[in-house]
PDB file of C-alpha atoms in Angstrom:
ATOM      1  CA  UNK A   1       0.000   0.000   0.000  1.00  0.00           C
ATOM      2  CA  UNK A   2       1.571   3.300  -0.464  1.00  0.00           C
ATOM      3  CA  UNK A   3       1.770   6.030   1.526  1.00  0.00           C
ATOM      4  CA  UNK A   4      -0.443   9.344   1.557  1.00  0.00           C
ATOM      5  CA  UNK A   5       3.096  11.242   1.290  1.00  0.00           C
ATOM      6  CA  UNK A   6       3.444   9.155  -2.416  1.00  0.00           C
ATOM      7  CA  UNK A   7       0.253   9.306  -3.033  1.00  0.00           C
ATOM      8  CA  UNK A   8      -0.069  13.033  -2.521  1.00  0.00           C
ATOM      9  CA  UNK A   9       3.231  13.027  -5.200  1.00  0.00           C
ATOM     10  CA  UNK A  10       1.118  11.041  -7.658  1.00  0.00           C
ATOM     11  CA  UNK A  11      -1.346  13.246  -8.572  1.00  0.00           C
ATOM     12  CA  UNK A  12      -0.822  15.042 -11.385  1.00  0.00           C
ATOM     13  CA  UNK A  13      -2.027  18.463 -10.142  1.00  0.00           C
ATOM     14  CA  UNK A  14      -2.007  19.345  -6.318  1.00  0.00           C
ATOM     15  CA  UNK A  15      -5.051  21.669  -5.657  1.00  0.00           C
ATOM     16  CA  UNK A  16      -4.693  23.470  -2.180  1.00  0.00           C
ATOM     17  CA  UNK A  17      -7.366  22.983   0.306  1.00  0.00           C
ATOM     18  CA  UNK A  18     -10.509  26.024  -0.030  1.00  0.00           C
ATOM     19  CA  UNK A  19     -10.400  26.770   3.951  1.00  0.00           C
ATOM     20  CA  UNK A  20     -13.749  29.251   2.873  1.00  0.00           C
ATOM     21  CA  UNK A  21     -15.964  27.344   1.463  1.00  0.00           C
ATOM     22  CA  UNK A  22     -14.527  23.698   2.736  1.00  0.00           C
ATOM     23  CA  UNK A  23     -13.973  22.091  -0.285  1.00  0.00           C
ATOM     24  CA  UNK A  24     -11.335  19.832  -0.678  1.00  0.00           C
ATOM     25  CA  UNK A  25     -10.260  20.026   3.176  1.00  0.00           C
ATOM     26  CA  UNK A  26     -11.599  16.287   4.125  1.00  0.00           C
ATOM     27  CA  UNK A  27      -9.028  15.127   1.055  1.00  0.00           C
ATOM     28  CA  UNK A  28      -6.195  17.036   1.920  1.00  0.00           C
ATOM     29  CA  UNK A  29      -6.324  15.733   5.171  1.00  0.00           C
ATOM     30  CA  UNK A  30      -6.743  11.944   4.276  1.00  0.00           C
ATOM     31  CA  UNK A  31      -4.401  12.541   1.741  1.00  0.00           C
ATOM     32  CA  UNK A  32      -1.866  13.788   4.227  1.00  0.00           C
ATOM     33  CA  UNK A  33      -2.427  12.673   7.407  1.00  0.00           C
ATOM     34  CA  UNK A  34      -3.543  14.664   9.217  1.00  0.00           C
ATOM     35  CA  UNK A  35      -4.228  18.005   9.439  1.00  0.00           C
ATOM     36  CA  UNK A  36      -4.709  20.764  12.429  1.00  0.00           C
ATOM     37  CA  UNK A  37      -6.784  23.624  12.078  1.00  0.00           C
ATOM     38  CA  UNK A  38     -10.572  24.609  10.871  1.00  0.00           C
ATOM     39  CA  UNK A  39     -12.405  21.497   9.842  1.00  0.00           C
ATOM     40  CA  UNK A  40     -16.203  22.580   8.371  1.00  0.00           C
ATOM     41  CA  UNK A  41     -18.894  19.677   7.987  1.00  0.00           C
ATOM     42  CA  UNK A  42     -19.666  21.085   4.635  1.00  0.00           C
ATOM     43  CA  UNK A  43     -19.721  24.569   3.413  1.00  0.00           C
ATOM     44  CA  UNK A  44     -20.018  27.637   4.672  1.00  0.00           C
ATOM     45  CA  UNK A  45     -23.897  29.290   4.575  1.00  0.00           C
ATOM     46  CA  UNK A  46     -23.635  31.751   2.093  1.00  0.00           C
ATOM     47  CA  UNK A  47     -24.397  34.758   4.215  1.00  0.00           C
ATOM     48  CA  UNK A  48     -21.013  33.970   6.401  1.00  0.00           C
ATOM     49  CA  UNK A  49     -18.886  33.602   2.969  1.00  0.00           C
ATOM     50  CA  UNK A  50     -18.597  37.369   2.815  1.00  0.00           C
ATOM     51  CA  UNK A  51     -17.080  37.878   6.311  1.00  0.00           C
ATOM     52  CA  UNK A  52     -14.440  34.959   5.628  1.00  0.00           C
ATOM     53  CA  UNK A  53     -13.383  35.510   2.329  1.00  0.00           C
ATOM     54  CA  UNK A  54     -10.534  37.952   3.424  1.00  0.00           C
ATOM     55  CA  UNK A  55      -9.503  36.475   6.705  1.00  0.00           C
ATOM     56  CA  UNK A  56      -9.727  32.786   6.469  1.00  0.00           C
ATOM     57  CA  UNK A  57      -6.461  32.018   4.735  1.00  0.00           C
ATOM     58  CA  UNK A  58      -5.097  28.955   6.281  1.00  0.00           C
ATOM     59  CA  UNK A  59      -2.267  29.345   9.077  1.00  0.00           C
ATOM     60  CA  UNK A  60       0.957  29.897   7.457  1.00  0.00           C
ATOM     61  CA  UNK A  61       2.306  27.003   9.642  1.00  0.00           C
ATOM     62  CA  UNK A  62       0.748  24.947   6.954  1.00  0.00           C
ATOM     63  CA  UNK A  63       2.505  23.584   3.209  1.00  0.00           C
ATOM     64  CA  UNK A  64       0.249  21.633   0.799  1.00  0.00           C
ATOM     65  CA  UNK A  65       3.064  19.252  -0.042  1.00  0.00           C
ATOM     66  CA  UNK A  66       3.103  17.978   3.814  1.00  0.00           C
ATOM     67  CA  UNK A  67       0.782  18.217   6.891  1.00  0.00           C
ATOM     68  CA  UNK A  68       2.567  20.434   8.735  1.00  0.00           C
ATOM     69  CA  UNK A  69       5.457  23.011   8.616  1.00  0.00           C
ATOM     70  CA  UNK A  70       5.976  24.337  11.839  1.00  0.00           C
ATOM     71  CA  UNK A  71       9.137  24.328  12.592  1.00  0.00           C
ATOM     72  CA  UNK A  72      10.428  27.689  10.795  1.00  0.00           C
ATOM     73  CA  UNK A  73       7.036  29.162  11.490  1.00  0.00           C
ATOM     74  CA  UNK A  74       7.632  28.830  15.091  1.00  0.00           C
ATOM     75  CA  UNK A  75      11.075  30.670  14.972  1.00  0.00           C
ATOM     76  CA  UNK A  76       9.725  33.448  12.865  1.00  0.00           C
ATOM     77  CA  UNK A  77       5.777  34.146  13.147  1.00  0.00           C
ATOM     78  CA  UNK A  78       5.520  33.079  17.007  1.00  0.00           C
ATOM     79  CA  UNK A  79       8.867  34.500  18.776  1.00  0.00           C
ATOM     80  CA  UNK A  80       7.798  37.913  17.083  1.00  0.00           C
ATOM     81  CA  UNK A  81       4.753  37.770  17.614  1.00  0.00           C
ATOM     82  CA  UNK A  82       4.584  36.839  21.277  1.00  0.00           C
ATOM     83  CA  UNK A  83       8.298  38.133  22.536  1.00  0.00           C
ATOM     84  CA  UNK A  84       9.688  36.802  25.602  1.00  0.00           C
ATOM     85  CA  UNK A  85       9.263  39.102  28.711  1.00  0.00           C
ATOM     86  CA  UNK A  86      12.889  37.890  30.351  1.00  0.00           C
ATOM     87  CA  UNK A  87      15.288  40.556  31.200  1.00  0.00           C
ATOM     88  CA  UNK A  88      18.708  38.914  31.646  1.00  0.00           C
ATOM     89  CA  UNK A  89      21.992  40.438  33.266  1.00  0.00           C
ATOM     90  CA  UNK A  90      19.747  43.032  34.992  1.00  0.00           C
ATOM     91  CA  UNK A  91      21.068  44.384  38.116  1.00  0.00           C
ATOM     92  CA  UNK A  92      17.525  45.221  39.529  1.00  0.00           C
ATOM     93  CA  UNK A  93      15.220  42.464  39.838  1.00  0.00           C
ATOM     94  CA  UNK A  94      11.443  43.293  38.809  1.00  0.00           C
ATOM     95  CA  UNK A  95       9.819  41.457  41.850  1.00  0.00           C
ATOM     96  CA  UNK A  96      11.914  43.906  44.192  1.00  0.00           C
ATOM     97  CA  UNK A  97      10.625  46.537  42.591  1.00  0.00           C
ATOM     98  CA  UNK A  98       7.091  45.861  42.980  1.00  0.00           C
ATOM     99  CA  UNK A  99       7.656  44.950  46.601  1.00  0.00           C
ATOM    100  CA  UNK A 100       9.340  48.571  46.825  1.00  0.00           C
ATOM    101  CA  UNK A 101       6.035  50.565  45.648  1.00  0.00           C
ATOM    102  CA  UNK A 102       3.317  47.625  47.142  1.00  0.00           C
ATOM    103  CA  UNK A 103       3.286  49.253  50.727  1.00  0.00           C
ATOM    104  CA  UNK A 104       2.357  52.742  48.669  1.00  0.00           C
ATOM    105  CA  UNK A 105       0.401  51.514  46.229  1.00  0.00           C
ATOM    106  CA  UNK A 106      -1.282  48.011  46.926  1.00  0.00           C
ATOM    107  CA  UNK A 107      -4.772  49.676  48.007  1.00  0.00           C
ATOM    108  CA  UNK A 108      -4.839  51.910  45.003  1.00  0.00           C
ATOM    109  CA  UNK A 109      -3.977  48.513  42.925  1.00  0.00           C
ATOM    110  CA  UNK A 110      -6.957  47.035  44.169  1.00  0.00           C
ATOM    111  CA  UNK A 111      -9.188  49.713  43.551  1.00  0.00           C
ATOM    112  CA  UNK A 112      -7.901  49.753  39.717  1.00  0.00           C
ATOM    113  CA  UNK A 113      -8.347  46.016  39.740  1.00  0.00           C
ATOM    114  CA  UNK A 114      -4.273  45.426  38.653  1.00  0.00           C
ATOM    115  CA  UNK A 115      -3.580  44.121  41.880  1.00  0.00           C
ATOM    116  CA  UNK A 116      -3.208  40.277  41.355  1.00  0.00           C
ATOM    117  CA  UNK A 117      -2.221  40.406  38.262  1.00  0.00           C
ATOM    118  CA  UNK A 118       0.749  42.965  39.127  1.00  0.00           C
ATOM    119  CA  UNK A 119       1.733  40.336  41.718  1.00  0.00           C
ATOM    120  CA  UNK A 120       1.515  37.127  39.055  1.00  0.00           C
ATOM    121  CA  UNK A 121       4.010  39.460  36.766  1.00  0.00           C
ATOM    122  CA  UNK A 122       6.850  38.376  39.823  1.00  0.00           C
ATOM    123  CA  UNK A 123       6.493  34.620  38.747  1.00  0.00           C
ATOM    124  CA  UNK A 124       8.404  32.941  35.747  1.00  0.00           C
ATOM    125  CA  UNK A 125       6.147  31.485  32.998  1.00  0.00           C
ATOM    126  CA  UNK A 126       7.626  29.465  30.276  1.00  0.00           C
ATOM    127  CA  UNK A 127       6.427  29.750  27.165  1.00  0.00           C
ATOM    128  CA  UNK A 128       5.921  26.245  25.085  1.00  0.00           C
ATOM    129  CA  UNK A 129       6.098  27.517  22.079  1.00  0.00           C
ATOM    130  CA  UNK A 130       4.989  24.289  20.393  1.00  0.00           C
ATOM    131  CA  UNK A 131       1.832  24.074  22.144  1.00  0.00           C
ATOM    132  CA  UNK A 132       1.072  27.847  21.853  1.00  0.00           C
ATOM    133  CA  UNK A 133       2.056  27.328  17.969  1.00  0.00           C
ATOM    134  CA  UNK A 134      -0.105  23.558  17.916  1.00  0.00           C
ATOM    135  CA  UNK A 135      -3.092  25.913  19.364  1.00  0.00           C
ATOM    136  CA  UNK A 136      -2.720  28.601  16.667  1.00  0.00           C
ATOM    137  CA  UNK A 137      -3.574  26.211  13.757  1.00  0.00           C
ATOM    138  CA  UNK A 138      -6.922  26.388  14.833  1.00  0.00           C
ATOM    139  CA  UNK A 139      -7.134  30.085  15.158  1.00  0.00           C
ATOM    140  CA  UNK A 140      -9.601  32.031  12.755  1.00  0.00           C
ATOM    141  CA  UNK A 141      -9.007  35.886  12.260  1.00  0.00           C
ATOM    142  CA  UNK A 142     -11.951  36.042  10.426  1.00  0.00           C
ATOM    143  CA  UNK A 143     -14.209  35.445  13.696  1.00  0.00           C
ATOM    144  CA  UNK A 144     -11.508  35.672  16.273  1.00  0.00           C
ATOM    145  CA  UNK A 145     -12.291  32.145  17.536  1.00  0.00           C
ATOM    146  CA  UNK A 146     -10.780  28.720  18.085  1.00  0.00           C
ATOM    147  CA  UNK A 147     -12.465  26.398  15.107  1.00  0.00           C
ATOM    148  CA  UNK A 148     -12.287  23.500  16.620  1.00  0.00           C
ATOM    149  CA  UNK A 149     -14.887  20.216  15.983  1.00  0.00           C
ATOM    150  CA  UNK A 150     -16.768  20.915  19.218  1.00  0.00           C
ATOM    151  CA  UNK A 151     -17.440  24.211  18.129  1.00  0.00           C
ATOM    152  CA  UNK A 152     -15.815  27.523  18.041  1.00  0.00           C
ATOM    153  CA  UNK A 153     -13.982  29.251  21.387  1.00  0.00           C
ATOM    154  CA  UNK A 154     -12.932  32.173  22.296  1.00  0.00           C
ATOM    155  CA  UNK A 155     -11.156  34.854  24.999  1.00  0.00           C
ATOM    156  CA  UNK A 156     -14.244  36.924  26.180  1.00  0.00           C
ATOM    157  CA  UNK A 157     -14.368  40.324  28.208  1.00  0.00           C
ATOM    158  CA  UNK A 158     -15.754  38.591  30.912  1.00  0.00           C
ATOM    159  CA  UNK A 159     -12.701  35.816  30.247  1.00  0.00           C
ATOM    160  CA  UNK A 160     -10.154  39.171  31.139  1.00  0.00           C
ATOM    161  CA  UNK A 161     -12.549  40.730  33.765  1.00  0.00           C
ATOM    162  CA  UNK A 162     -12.526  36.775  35.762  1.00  0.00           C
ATOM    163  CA  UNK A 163      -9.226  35.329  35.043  1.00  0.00           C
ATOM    164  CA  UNK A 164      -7.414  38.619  35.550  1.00  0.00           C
ATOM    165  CA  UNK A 165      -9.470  41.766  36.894  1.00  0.00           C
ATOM    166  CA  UNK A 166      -9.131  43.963  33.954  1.00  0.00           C
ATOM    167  CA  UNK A 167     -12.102  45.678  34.079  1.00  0.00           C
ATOM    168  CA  UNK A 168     -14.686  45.098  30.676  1.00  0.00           C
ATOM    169  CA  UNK A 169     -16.192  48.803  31.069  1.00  0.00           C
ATOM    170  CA  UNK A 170     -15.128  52.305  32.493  1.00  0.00           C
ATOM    171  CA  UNK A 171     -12.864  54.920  31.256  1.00  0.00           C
ATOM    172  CA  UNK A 172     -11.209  54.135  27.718  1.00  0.00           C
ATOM    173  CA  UNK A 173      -7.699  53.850  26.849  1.00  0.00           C
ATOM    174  CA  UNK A 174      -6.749  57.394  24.899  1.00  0.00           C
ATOM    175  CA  UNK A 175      -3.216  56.634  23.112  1.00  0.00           C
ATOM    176  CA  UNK A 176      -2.981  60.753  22.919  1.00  0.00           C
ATOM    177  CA  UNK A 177      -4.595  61.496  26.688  1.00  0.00           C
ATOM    178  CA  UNK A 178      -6.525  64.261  24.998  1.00  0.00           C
ATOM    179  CA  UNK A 179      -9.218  62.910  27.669  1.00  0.00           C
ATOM    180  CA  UNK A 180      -7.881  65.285  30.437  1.00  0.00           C
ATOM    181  CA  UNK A 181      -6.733  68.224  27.868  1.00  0.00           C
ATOM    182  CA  UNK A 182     -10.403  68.929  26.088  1.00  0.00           C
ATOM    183  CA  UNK A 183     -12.357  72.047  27.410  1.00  0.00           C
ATOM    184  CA  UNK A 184     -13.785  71.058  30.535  1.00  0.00           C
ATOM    185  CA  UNK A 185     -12.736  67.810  31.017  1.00  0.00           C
ATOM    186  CA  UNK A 186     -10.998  67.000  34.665  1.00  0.00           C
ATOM    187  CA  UNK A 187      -6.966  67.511  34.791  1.00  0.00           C
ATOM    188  CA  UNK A 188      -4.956  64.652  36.519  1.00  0.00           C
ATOM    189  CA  UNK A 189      -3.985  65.658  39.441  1.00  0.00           C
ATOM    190  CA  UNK A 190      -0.236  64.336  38.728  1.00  0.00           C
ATOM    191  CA  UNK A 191       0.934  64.388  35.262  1.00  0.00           C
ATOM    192  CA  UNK A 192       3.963  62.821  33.961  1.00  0.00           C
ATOM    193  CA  UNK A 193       6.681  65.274  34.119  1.00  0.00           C
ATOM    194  CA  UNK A 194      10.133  62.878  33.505  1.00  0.00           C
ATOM    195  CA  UNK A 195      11.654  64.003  29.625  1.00  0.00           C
ATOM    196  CA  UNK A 196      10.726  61.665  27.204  1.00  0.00           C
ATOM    197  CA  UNK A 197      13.944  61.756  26.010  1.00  0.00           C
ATOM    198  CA  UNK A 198      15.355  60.317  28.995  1.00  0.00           C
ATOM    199  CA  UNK A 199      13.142  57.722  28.964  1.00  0.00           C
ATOM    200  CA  UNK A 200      14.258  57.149  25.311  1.00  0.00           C
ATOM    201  CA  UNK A 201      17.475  56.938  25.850  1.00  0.00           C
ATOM    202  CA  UNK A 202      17.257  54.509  28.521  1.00  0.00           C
ATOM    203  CA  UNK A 203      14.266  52.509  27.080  1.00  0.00           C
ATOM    204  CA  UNK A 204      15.540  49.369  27.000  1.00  0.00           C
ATOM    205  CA  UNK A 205      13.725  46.986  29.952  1.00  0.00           C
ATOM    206  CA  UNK A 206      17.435  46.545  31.976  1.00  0.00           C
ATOM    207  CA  UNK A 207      18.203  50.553  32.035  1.00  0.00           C
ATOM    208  CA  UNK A 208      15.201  51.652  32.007  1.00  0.00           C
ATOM    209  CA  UNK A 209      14.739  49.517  35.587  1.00  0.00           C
ATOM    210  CA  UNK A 210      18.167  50.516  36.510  1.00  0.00           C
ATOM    211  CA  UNK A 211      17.378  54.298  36.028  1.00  0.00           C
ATOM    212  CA  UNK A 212      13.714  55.192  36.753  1.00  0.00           C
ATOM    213  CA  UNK A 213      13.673  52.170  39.844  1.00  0.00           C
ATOM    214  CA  UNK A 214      15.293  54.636  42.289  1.00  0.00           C
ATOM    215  CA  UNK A 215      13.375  57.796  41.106  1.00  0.00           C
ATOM    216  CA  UNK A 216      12.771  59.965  44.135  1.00  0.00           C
ATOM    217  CA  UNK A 217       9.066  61.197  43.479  1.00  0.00           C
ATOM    218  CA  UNK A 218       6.867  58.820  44.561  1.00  0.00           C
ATOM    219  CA  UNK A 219       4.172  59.354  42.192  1.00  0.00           C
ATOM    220  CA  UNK A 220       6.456  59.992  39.247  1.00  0.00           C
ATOM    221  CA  UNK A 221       7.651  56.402  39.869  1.00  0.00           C
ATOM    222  CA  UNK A 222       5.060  54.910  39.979  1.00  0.00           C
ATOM    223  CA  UNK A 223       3.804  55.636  36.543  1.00  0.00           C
ATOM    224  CA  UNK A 224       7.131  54.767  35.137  1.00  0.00           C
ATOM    225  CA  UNK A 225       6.808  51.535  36.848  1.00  0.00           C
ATOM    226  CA  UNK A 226       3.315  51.230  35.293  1.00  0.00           C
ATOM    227  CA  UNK A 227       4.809  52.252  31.767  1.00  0.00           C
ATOM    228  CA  UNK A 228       7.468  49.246  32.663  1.00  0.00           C
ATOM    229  CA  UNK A 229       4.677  46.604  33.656  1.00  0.00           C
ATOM    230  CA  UNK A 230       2.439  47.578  30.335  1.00  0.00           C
ATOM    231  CA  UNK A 231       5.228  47.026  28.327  1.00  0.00           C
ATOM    232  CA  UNK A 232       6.696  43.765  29.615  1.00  0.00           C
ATOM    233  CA  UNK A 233       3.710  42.152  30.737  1.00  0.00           C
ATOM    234  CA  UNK A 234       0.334  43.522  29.207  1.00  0.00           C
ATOM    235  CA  UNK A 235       1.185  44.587  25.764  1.00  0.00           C
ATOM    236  CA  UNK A 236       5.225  43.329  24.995  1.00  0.00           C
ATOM    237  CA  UNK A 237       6.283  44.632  21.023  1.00  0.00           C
ATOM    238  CA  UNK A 238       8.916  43.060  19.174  1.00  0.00           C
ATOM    239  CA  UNK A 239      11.489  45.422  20.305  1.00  0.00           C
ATOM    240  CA  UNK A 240      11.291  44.436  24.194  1.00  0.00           C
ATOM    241  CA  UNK A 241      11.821  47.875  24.896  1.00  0.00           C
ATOM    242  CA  UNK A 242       9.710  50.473  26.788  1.00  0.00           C
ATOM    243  CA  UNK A 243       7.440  52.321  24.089  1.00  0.00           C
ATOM    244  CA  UNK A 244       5.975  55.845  24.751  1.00  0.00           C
ATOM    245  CA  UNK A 245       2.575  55.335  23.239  1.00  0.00           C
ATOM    246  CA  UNK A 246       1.363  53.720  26.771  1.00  0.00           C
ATOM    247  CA  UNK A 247       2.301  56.466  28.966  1.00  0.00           C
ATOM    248  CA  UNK A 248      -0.974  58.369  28.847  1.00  0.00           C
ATOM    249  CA  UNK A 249      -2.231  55.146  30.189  1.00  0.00           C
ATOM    250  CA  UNK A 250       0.094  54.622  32.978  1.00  0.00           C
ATOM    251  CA  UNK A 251      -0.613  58.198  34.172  1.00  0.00           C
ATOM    252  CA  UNK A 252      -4.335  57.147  33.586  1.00  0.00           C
ATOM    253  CA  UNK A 253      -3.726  54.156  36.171  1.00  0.00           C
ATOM    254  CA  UNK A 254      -2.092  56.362  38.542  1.00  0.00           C
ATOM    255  CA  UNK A 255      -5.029  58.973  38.351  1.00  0.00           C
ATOM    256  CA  UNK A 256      -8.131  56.806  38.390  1.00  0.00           C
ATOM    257  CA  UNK A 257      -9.610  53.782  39.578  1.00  0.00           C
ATOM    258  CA  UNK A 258     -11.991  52.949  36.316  1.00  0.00           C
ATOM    259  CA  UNK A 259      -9.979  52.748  33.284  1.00  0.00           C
ATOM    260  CA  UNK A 260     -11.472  49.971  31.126  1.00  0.00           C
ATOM    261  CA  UNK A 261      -8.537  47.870  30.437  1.00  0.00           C
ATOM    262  CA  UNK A 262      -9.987  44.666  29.355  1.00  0.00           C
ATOM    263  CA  UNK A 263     -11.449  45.626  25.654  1.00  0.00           C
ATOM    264  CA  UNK A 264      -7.870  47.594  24.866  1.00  0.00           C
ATOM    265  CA  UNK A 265      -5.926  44.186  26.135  1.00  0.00           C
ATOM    266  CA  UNK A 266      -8.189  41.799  24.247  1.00  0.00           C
ATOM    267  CA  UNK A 267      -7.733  43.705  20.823  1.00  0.00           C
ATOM    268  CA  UNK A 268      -4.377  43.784  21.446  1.00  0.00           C
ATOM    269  CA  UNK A 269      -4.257  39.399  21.607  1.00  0.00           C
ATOM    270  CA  UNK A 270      -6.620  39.093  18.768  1.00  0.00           C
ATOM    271  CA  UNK A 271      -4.097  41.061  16.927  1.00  0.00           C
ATOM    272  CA  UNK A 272      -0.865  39.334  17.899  1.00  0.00           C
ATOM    273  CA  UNK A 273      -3.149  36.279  17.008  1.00  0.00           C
ATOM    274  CA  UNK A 274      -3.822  37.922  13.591  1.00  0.00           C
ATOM    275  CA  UNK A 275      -0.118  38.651  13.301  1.00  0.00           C
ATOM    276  CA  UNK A 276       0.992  35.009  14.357  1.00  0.00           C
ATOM    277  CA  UNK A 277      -1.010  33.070  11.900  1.00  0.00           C
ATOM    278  CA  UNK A 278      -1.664  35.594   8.722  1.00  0.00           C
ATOM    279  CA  UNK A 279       0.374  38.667   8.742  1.00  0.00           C
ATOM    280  CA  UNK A 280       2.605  37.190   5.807  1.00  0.00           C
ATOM    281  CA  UNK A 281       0.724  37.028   2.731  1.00  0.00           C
ATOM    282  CA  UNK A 282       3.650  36.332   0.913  1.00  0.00           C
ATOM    283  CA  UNK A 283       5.108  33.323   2.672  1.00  0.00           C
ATOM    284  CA  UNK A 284       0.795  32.346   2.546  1.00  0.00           C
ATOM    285  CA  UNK A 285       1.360  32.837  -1.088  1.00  0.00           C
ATOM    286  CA  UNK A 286       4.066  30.701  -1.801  1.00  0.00           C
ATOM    287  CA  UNK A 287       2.428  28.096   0.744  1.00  0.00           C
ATOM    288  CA  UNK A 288      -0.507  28.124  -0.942  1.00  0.00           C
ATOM    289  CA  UNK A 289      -0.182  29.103  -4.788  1.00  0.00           C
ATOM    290  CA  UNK A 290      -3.008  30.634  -6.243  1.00  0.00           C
ATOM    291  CA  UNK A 291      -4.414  31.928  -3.044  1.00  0.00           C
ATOM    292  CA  UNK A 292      -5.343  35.868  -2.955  1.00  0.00           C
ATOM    293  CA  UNK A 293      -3.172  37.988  -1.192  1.00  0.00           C
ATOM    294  CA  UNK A 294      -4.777  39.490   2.161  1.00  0.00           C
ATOM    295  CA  UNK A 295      -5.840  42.862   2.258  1.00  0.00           C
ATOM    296  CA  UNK A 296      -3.238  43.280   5.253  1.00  0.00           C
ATOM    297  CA  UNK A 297      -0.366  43.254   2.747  1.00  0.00           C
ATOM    298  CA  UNK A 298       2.360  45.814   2.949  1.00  0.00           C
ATOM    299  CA  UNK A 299       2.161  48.265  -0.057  1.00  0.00           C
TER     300      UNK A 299
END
């Protein structure tokens, strides 16, 4: 008997897999195996074939010569994707730090609903990145849900509000804090006042601890540890650095006790999602020839 590997070789034409309307998906994965990711007991209705059409690309962890090409994709798509929060050689440790401020700030933590998860950022998590990447073959950017037989899942509000205390309603997240500038709005009663070029130059996670750990004013520290703990923890970017565009929200978390944090966090994982498993149409491309290009191409 020969194998699905020769017999995929045999046929004269290999015709990819149609992950939007289904076709072909039960063959491919006789054919080779076996196959993770969005299975569909026949098509799609044709009112959902609109939404899909643009997002539903298979995972670029996938190949159509073999069941499954993970093992660049992991290096590349994943580590970017979801960075590592270690700092290594850092004379301050993170965990002292928050142990520093918790005496000052631990009530006002509460209040802001950060509190436990401020205190799980002191524990070391490692990250299997072939499970995480294993997981990701199922994940559909088109709904922003797990496809999986049982049914579709996904990370809810409520998921962030129960699981971590980030809080589903309340005051939104302004990137350009115009929300205490505007005409009769309410001014926060302590700004941030350290130069942003400072902070610049010393934005990388082990100076920026070594420099802004020891920083005399009380309050002004503890928005730059804030502006630390969203960076590393809450929303890490490929250049594990500390980034600028959260520090109207750290002085929002210093100021007030109802910032809505949980719809700003959960856009922020459906897009490293996004990124993970799509954000390459040309490596999709070449995966999958004859596939359209997503709209999320670079010009």
């Amino acid at each position: 008997m020969s194998s699905p590997k020769s017999r995929a070789q045999s046929s004269s034409v290999q015709v990819p897999p149609d992950y939007i309307t289904g076709t072909g998906i039960d063959k491919h994965a006789i054919e080779n195996t076996l196959v993770l990711g969005p299975h569909w007991f026949g098509s799609i209705p044709v009112e959902m074939a609109d939404l899909f059409k643009d997002d539903a690309e298979a995972p670029l962890c996938f190949e159509s010569s073999s069941a499954l090409a993970s093992h660049s994709w992991v290096s590349k798509n994943l580590s970017r994707s979801f960075p590592s929060s270690e700092v290594r050689n850092s004379p301050v440790k993170w965990a002292d730090w928050i142990d520093r401020l918790l005496p000052w700030f631990g009530a006002h933590w509460k209040r802001v609903g950060i509190y436990d998860v401020i205190l799980l950022s002191k524990q070391s998590i490692n990250r299997d990145e072939n499970l995480l990447a294993a997981s990701l073959c199922f994940w559909n950017s088109a709904s922003n849900t797990f496809d999986f037989r049982v049914g579709s899942m996904s990370p809810t509000l409520l998921d962030m509000a129960q699981i971590f205390e980030f809080r589903p309603h309340g005051r939104p997240v302004d990137a350009i804090g115009d929300y205490h500038r505007r005409k009769n709005q309410e001014k926060l009663s302590k700004p941030f006042t350290v130069s942003l070029a400072v902070i610049n130059q010393n934005c990388s996670f082990s100076n920026y601890m070594r420099k802004f750990s020891v920083e005399k004013d009380k309050d002004q520290q503890h928005m730059l540890f804030l502006l630390y703990w969203l960076n590393r923890f809450v929303f890490p970017n490929r250049s594990s650095a500390v980034l600028l565009e959260y520090r109207h929200l750290a002085e929002a978390l210093h100021n007030h006790t109802d910032v809505g944090l949980g719809p700003t966090i959960l856009a922020h994982l459906f897009k490293n999602l996004h990124t993970a498993t799509l954000d390459d149409p040309n490596l999709a491309a070449s995966l999958f020839p004859g596939t359209k290009v997503s709209r999320y191409s670079s010009a």
